[in-house]
Short mmCIF file of C-alpha atoms in Angstrom, two decimals:
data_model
loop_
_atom_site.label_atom_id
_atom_site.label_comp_id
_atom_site.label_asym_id
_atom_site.label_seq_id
_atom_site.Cartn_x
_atom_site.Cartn_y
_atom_site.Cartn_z
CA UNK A 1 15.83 -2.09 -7.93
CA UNK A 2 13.31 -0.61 -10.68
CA UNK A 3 12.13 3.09 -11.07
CA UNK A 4 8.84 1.18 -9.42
CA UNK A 5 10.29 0.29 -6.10
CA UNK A 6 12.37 3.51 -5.95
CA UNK A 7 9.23 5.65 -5.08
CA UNK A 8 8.87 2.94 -1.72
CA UNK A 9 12.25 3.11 -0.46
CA UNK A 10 12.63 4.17 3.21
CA UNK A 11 14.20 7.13 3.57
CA UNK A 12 16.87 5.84 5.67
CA UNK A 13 17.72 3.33 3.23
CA UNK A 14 17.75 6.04 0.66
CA UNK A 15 20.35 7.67 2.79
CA UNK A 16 22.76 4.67 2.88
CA UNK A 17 22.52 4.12 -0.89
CA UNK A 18 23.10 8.25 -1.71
CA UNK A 19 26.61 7.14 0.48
CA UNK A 20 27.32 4.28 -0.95
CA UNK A 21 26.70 6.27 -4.22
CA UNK A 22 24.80 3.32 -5.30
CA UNK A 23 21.56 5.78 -6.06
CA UNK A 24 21.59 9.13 -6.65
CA UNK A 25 19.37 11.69 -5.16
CA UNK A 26 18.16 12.74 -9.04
CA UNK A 27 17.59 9.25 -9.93
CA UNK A 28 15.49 9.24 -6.91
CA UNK A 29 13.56 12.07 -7.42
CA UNK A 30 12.79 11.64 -10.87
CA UNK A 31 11.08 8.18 -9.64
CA UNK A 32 9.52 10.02 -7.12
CA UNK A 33 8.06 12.65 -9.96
CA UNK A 34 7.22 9.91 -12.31
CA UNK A 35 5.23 8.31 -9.68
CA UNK A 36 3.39 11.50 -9.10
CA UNK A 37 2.65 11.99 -12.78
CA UNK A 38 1.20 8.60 -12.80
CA UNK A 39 -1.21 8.25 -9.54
CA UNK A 40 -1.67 12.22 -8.64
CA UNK A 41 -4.79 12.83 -11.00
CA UNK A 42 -6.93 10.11 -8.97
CA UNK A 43 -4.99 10.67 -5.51
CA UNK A 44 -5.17 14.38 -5.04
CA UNK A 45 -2.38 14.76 -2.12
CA UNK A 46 -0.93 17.73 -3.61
CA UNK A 47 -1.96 21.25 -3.21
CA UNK A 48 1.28 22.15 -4.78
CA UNK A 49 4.21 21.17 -6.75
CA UNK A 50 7.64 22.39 -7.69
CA UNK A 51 9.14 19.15 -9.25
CA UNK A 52 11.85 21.66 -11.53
CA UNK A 53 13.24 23.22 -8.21
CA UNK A 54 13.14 19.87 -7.00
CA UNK A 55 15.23 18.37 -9.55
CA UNK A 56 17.61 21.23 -9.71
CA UNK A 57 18.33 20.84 -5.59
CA UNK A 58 18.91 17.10 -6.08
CA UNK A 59 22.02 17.82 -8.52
CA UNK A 60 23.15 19.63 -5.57
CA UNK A 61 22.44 17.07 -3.47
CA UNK A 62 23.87 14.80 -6.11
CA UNK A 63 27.39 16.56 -5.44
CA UNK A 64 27.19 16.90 -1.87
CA UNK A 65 27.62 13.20 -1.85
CA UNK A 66 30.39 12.98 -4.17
CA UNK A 67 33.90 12.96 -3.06
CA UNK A 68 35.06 15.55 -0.41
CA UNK A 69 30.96 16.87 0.38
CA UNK A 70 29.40 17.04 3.21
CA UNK A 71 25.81 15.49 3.09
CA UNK A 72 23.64 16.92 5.95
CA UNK A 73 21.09 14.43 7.69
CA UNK A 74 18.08 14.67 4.80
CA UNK A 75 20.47 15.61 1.98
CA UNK A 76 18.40 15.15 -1.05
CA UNK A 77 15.62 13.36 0.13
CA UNK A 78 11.87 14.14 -1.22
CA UNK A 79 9.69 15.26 1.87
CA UNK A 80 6.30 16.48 1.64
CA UNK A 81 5.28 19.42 3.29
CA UNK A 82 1.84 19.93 4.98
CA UNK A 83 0.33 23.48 3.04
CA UNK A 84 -0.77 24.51 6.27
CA UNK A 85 2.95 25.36 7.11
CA UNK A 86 3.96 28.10 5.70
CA UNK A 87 6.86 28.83 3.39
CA UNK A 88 8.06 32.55 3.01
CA UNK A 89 7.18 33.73 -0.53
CA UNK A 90 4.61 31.20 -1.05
CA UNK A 91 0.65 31.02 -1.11
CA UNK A 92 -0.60 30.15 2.42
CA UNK A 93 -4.07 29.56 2.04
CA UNK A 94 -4.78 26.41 4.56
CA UNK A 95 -7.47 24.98 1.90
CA UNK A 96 -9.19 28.31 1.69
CA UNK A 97 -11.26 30.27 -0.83
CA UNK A 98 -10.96 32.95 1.69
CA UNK A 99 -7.25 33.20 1.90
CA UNK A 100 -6.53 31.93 -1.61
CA UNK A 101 -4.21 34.69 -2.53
CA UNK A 102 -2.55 34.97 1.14
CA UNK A 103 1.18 34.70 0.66
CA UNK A 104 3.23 33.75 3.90
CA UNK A 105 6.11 36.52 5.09
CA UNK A 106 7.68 33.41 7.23
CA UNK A 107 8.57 29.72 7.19
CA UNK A 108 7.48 27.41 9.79
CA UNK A 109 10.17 26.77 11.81
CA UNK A 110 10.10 23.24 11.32
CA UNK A 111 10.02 23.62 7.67
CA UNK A 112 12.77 25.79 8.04
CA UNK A 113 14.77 22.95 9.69
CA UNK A 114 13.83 20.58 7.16
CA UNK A 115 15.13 22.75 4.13
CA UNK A 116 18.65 23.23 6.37
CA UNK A 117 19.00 19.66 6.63
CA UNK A 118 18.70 19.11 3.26
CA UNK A 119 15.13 17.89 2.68
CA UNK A 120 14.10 18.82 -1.11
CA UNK A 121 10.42 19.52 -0.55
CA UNK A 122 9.24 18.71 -3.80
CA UNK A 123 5.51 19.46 -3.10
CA UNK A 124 2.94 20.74 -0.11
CA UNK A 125 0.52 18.71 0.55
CA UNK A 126 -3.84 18.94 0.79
CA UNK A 127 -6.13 19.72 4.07
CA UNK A 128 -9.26 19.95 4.80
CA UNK A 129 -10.57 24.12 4.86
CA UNK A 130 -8.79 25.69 8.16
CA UNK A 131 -7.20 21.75 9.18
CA UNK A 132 -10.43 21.27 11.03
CA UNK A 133 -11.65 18.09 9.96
CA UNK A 134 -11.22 14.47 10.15
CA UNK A 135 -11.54 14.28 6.07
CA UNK A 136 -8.87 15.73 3.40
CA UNK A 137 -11.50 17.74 0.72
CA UNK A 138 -12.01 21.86 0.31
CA UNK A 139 -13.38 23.78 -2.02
CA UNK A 140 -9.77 24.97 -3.05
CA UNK A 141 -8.51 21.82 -3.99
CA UNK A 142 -11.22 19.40 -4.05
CA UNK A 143 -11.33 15.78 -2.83
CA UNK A 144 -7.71 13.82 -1.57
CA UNK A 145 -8.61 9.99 -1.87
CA UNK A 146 -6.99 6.70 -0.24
CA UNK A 147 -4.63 4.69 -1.85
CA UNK A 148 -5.82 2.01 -0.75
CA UNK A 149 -9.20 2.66 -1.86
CA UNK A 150 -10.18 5.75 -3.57
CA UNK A 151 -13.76 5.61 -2.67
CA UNK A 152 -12.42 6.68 0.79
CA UNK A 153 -11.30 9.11 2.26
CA UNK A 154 -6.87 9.09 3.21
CA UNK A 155 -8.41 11.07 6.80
CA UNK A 156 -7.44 14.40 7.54
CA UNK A 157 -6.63 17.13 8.43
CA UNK A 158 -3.37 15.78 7.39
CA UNK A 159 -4.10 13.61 4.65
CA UNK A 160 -2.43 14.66 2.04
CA UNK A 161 0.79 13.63 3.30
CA UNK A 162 -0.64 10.79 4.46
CA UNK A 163 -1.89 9.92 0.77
CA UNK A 164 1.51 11.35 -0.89
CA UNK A 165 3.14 8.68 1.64
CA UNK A 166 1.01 5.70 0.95
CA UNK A 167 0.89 6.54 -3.05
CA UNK A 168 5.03 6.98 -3.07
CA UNK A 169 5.17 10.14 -4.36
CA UNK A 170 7.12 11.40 -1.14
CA UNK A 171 9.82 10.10 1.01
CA UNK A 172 8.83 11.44 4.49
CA UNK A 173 6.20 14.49 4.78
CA UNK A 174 5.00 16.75 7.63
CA UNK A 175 1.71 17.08 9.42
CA UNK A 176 0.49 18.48 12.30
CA UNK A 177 -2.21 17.72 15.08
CA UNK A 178 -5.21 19.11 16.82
CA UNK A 179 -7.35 16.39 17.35
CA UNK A 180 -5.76 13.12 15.61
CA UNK A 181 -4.66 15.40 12.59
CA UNK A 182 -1.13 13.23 12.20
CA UNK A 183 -2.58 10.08 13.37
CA UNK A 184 -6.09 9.68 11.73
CA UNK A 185 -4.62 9.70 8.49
CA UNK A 186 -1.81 7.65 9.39
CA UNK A 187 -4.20 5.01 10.59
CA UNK A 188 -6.13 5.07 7.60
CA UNK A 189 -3.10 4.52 5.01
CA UNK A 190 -1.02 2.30 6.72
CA UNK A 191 1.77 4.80 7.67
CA UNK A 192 3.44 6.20 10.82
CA UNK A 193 2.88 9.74 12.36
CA UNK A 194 4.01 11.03 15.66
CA UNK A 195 2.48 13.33 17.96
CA UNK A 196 4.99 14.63 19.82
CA UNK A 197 4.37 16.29 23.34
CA UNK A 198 3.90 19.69 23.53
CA UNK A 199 6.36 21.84 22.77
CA UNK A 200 9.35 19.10 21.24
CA UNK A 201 9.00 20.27 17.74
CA UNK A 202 8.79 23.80 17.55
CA UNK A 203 5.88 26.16 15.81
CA UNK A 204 4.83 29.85 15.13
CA UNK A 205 2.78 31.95 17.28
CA UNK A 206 -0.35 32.06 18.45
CA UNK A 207 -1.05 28.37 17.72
CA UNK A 208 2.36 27.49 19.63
CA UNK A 209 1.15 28.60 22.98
CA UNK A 210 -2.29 26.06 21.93
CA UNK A 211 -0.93 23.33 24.06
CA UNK A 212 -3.52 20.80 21.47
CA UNK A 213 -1.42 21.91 18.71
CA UNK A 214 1.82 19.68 17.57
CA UNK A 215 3.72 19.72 14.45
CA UNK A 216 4.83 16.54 13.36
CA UNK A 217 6.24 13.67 10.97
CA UNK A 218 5.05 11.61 8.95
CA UNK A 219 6.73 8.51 6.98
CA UNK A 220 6.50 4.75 5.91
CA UNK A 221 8.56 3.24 8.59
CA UNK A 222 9.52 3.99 12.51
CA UNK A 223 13.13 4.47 11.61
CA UNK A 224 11.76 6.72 9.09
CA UNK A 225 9.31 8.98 11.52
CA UNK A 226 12.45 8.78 13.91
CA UNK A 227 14.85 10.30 11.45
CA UNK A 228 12.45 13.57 10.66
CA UNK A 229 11.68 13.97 14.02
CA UNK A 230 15.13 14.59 14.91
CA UNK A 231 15.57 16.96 12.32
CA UNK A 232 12.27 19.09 13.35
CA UNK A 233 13.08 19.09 17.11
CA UNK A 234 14.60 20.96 19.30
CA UNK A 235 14.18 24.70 21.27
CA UNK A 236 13.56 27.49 18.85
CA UNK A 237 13.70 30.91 19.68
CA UNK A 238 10.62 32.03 17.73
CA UNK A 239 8.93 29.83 20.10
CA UNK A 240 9.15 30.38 23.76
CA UNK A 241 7.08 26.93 24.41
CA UNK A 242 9.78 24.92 23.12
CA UNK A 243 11.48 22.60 25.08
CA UNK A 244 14.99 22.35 26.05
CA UNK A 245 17.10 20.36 26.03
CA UNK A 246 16.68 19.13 22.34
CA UNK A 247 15.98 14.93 22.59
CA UNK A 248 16.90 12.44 20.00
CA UNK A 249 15.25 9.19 19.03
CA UNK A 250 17.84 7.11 19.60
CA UNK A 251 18.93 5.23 16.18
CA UNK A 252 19.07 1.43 17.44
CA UNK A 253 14.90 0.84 18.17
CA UNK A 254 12.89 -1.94 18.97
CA UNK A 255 13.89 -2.76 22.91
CA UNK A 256 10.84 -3.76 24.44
CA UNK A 257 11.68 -6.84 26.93
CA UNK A 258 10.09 -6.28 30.37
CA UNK A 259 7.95 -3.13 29.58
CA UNK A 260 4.41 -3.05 30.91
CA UNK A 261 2.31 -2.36 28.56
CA UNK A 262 -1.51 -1.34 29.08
CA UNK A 263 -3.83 -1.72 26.30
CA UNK A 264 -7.64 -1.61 25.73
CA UNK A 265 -9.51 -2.20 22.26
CA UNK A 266 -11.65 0.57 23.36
CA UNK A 267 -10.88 2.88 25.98
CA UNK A 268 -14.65 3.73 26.96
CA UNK A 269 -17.52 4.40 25.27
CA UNK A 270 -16.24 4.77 21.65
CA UNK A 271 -17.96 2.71 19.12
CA UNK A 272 -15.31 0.63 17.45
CA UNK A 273 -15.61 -1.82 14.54
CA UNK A 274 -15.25 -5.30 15.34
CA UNK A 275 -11.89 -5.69 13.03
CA UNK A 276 -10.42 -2.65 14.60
CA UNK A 277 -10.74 -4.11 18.27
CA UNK A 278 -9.39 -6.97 17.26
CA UNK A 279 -6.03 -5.83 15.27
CA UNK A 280 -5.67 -3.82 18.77
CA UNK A 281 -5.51 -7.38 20.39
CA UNK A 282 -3.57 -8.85 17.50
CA UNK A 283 -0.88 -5.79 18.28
CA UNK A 284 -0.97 -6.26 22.18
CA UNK A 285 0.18 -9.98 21.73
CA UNK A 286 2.49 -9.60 19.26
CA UNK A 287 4.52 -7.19 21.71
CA UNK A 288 3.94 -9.66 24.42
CA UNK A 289 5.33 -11.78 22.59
CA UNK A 290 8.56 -10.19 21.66
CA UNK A 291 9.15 -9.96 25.61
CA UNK A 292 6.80 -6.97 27.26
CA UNK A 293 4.57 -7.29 30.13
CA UNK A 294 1.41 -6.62 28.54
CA UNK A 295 -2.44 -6.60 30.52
CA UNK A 296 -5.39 -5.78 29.60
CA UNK A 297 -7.23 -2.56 31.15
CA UNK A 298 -9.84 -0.88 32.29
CA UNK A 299 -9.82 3.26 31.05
CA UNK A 300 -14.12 4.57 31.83
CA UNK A 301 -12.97 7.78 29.49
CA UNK A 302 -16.39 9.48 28.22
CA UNK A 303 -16.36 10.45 24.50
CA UNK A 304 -18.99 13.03 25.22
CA UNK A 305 -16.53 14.31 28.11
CA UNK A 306 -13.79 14.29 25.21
CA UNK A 307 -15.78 16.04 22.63
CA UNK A 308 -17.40 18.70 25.17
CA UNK A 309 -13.86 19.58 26.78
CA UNK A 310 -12.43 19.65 23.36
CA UNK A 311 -14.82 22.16 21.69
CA UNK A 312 -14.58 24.52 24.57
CA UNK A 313 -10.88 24.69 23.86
CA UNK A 314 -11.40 25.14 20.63
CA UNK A 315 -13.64 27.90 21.08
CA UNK A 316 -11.11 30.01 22.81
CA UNK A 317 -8.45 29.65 20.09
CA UNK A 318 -9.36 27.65 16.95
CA UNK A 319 -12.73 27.95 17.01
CA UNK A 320 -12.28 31.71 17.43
CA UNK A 321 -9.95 31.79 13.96
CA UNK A 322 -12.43 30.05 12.23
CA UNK A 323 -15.48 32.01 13.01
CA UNK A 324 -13.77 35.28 12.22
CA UNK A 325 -12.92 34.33 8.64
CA UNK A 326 -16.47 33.19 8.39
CA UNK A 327 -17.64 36.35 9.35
CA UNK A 328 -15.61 38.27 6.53
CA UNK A 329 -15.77 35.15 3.59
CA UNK A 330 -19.21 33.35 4.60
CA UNK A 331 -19.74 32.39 1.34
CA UNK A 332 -16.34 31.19 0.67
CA UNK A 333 -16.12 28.52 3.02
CA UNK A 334 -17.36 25.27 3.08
CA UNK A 335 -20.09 24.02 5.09
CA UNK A 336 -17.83 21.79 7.61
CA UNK A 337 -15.35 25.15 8.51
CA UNK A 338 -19.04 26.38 9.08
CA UNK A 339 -19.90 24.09 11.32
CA UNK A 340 -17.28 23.71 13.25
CA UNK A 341 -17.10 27.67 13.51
CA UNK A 342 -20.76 27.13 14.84
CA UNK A 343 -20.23 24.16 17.24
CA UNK A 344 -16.90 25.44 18.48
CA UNK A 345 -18.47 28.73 20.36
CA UNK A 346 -18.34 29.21 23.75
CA UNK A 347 -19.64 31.64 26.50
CA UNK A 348 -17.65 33.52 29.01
CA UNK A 349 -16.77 30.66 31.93
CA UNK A 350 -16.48 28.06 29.88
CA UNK A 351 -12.72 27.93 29.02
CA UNK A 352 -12.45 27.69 32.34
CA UNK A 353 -14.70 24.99 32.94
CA UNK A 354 -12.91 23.03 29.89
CA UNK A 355 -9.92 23.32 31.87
CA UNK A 356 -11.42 21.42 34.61
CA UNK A 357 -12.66 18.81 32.25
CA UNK A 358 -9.34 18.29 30.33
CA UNK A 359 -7.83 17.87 34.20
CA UNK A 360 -10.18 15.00 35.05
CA UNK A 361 -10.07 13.30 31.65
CA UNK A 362 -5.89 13.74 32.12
CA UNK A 363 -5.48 11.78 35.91
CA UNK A 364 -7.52 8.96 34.65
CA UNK A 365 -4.57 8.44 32.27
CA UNK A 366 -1.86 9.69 34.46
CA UNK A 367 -3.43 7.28 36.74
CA UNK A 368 -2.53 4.59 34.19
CA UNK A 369 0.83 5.46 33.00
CA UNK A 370 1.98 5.06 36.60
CA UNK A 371 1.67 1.67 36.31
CA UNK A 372 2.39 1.21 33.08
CA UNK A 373 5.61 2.42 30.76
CA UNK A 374 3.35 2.75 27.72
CA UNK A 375 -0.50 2.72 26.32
CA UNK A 376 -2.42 0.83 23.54
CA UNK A 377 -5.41 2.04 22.10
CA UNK A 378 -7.13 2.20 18.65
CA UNK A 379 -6.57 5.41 16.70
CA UNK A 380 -10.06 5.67 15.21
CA UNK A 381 -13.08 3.55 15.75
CA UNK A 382 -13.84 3.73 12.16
CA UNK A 383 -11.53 1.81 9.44
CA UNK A 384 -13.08 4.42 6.40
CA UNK A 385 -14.83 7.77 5.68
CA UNK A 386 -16.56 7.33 2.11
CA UNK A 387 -14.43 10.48 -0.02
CA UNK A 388 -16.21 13.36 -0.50
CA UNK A 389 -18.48 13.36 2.70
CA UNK A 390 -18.58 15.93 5.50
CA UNK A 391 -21.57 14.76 7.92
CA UNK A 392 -22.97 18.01 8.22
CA UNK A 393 -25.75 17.41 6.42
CA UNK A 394 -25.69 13.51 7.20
CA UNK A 395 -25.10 11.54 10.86
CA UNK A 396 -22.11 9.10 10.35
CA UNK A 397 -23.24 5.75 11.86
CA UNK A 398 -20.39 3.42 13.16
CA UNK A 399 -22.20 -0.91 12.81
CA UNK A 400 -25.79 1.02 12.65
CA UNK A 401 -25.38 3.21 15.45
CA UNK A 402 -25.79 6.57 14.32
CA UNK A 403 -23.09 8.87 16.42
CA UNK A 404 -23.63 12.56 18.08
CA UNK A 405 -21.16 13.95 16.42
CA UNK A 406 -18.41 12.84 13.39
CA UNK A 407 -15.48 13.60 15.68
CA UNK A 408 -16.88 10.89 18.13
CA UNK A 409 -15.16 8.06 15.54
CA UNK A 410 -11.62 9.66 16.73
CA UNK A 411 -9.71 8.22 19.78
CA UNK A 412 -7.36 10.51 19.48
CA UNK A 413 -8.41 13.89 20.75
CA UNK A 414 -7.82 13.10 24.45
CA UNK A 415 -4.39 12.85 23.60
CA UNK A 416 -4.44 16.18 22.86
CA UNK A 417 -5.89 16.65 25.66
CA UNK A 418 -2.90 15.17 27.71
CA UNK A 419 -0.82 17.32 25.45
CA UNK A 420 2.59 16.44 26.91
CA UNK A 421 2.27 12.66 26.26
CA UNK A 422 3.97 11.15 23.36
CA UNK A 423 1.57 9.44 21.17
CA UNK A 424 3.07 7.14 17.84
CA UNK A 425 0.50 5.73 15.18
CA UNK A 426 1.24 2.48 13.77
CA UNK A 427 -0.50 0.54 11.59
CA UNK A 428 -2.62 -2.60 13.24
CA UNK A 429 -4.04 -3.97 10.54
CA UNK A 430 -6.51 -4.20 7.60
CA UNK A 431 -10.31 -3.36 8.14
CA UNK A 432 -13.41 -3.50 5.60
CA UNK A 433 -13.06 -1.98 2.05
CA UNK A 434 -9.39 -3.08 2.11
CA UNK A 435 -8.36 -0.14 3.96
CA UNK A 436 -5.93 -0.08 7.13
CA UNK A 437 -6.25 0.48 10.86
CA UNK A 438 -4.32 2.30 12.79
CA UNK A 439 -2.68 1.92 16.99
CA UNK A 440 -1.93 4.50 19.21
CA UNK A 441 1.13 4.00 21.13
CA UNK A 442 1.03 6.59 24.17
CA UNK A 443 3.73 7.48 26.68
CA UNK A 444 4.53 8.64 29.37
CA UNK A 445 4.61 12.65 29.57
CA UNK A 446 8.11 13.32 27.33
CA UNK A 447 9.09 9.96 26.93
CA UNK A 448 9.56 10.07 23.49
CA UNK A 449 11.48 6.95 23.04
CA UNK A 450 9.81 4.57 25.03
CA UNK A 451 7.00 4.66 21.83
CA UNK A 452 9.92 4.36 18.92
CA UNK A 453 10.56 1.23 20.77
CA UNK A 454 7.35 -0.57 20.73
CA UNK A 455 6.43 0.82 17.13
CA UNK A 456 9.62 -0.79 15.93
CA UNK A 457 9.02 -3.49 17.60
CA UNK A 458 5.90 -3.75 16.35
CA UNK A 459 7.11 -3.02 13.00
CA UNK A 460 9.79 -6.33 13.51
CA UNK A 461 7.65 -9.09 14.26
CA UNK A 462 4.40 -7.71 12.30
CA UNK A 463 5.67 -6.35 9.47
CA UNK A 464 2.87 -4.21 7.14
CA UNK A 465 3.36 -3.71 3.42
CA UNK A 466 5.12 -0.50 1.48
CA UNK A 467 2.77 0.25 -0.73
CA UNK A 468 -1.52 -0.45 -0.98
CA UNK A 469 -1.89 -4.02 -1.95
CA UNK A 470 -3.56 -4.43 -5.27
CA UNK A 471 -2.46 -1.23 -6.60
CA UNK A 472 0.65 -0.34 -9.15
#
């Protein structure tokens, strides 16, 4: 294996060599730095970087593996971590002008597991201003780009760990998810994120008790996702919205013989490119294939519905956030965190009325996963942002038709919506400008493993590429 695989590795095989003490967690993580050195000035996934620290942990990870240690379940392994989590000591700014010199007084508490199971976080990772777009650029750290095709953009609001992940200049990172903030970007760079139901993976107040918001992981394979999961979940007692008892993905995946299986290439009104729609059918009868029931349904969700119960949620919480930093910092922030400030607020009654929306957009899916053990549907309709574009200014048009609203290219938020279902990204695919396309995989409420299962099944019979093709 050459210092240009290393960086591609899965993690878990990572771990199995650091045992065998075939590889060594510094060998590792110099590839890992090496490959940063070399792609990072045209990617952009990292807000931050502490490759000396890094280096220095992975000679003590180096000896934990040697005779007599004790390697923990990440020992030494490169992970990624989202900037928007905070690390005590260390700027906080989520992508902000505004907050540029903000320095966190606590860790996140998943980052904070992470670091106790031995995870070296070598580097934090670019967002969009305030996580609330669908895009990775700010005026803080300018534009993130695809790997697979730097005119695009790697999606957001997690997208620089999506891009560090894709690029292999991290091992397994961390996002979290509003709207599709895990899942966009794992769609568009041919990676893995999970969305796990509310309260699995613990988080700091307020945004714990926002039953949209879920931390998350991020990685290259299922296995992968499945391993950092399992170190991230689990009751904490910062958070009194965390579940218990603590649930494992089980290690042995893939399982999916006599399932049912719904799936729709577009789930109601979405627009959807024609290539996305059909790597969504491509998916569905691959898995029938390996041995699941799988049919073809009917959904009727509303992606005005979506968007209108979704922004009058946000305007309670995140909108709320956003607005007030904009009234302190106006002319710090860019014109998205603006907008969405703007088109996020809300008059008295209508939280309440949201709630009622987010109930009727929920049965039609309970409804559904009823009868079935497990949904299919396109993550976004759209295979590519161009890099560098918000849409305020400009109407993003999905085959010619021009759309309402950006966020209307997302399937995702109504699986925010039905908060306590898990939802897994896989890739589907490859769509126009060479870039990929992403499934959602979504469960029944807390049935985490059901959605391992058919990614890694999906992962066994179509099996997607490492790294970007055509790129070094």
């Amino acid at each position: 294996m050459t210092d240009h695989d290393l960086p591609y590795l899965p993690a878990t095989e990572a771990l199995r060599l650091f045992r065998s003490r075939e590889l060594s967690p510094v060998e590792l993580m110099q590839a890992v730095i090496a490959r940063a050195e070399a792609v990072e000035p045209e990617i952009n996934a990292f807000a931050e970087q502490t490759f000396e620290d890094a280096l220095t942990q992975a000679k003590q990870a180096e000896i934990a593996y040697g005779a007599g240690g004790s390697p923990r379940a990440l020992e030494g392994l490169p992970v990624a971590a989202k900037e928007e989590q905070p690390i005590a000591g260390r700027i906080s700014s989520e992508g902000s002008l505004a907050l540029a010199g903000q320095v966190a007084d606590v860790t996140h508490p998943a980052i904070e597991r992470i670091l106790g199971a031995g995870g070296i976080i070598h580097a934090r990772t670019t967002t969009p201003e305030f996580s609330c777009a669908i895009f990775t650029q700010s005026r803080r750290w300018g534009v993130t780009r695809n790997p697979w095709n730097p005119d695009y953009s790697p999606g957001g609001s997690s997208g620089g760990s999506a891009a560090a992940l894709a690029s292999g200049t991290a091992m397994l990172a961390t996002g979290s998810d509003i709207a599709g903030s895990i899942r966009l970007p794992a769609a568009a760079t041919g990676t893995v994120g999970f969305k796990p139901p509310y309260g699995r993976v613990p988080a700091l107040p307020p945004f714990n008790l926002d039953h949209y918001c879920h931390d998350g992981p991020m990685a290259r394979t299922v296995a992968d996702c499945a391993l950092l999961e399992n170190v991230m979940a689990g009751p904490h007692p910062v958070d009194v919205a965390s579940v218990r008892p603590k649930v494992l993905i089980p290690e042995q995946l893939g399982e999916v013989s006599g399932l049912r299986i719904g799936f729709a290439a577009n789930p109601g009104d979405w627009v959807v490119e024609p290539e996305i729609a059909a790597n969504t059918r491509a998916a569905a009868e691959a898995l029938r294939a390996a041995g699941a029931i799988v049919e073809e349904v009917e959904v009727g969700l509303r992606v005005a519905e979506v968007r209108r119960a979704m922004f009058l949620h946000f305007g309670a919480i995140f909108g709320t956030y956003v607005a007030g930093v904009a009234a302190a910092h106006r002319d710090l922030l860019t014109p998205y965190a603006l907008a969405f400030a703007r088109d996020t607020a809300i008059e008295p009654g209508d939280y309440y009325a949201g709630l009622e929306l987010e109930g009727k957009i929920y049965a039609v899916l309970g409804a559904l996963l009823e009868r079935y053990d497990a949904l299919l549907f396109p993550t976004s309709g759209i295979t590519a942002l161009p890099a560098g574009e918000d849409f305020v200014e400009t109407r993003l048009s999905i085959d010619g038709i021009e759309l309402d609203h950006y966020l209307d290219s997302a399937l995702t938020p109504a699986f925010n919506i039905a908060s306590r279902c898990p939802v897994l990204n896989v890739p589907s695919g490859i769509g126009r400008h060479g870039v990929p396309t992403g499934l959602q995989i979504v469960g029944r409420t807390y049935d985490d493993a059901t959605v391992f299962h058919i990614g890694a099944a999906l992962e066994r019979v179509r099996p997607w590429p490492a790294r970007p093709a055509g790129r070094t």
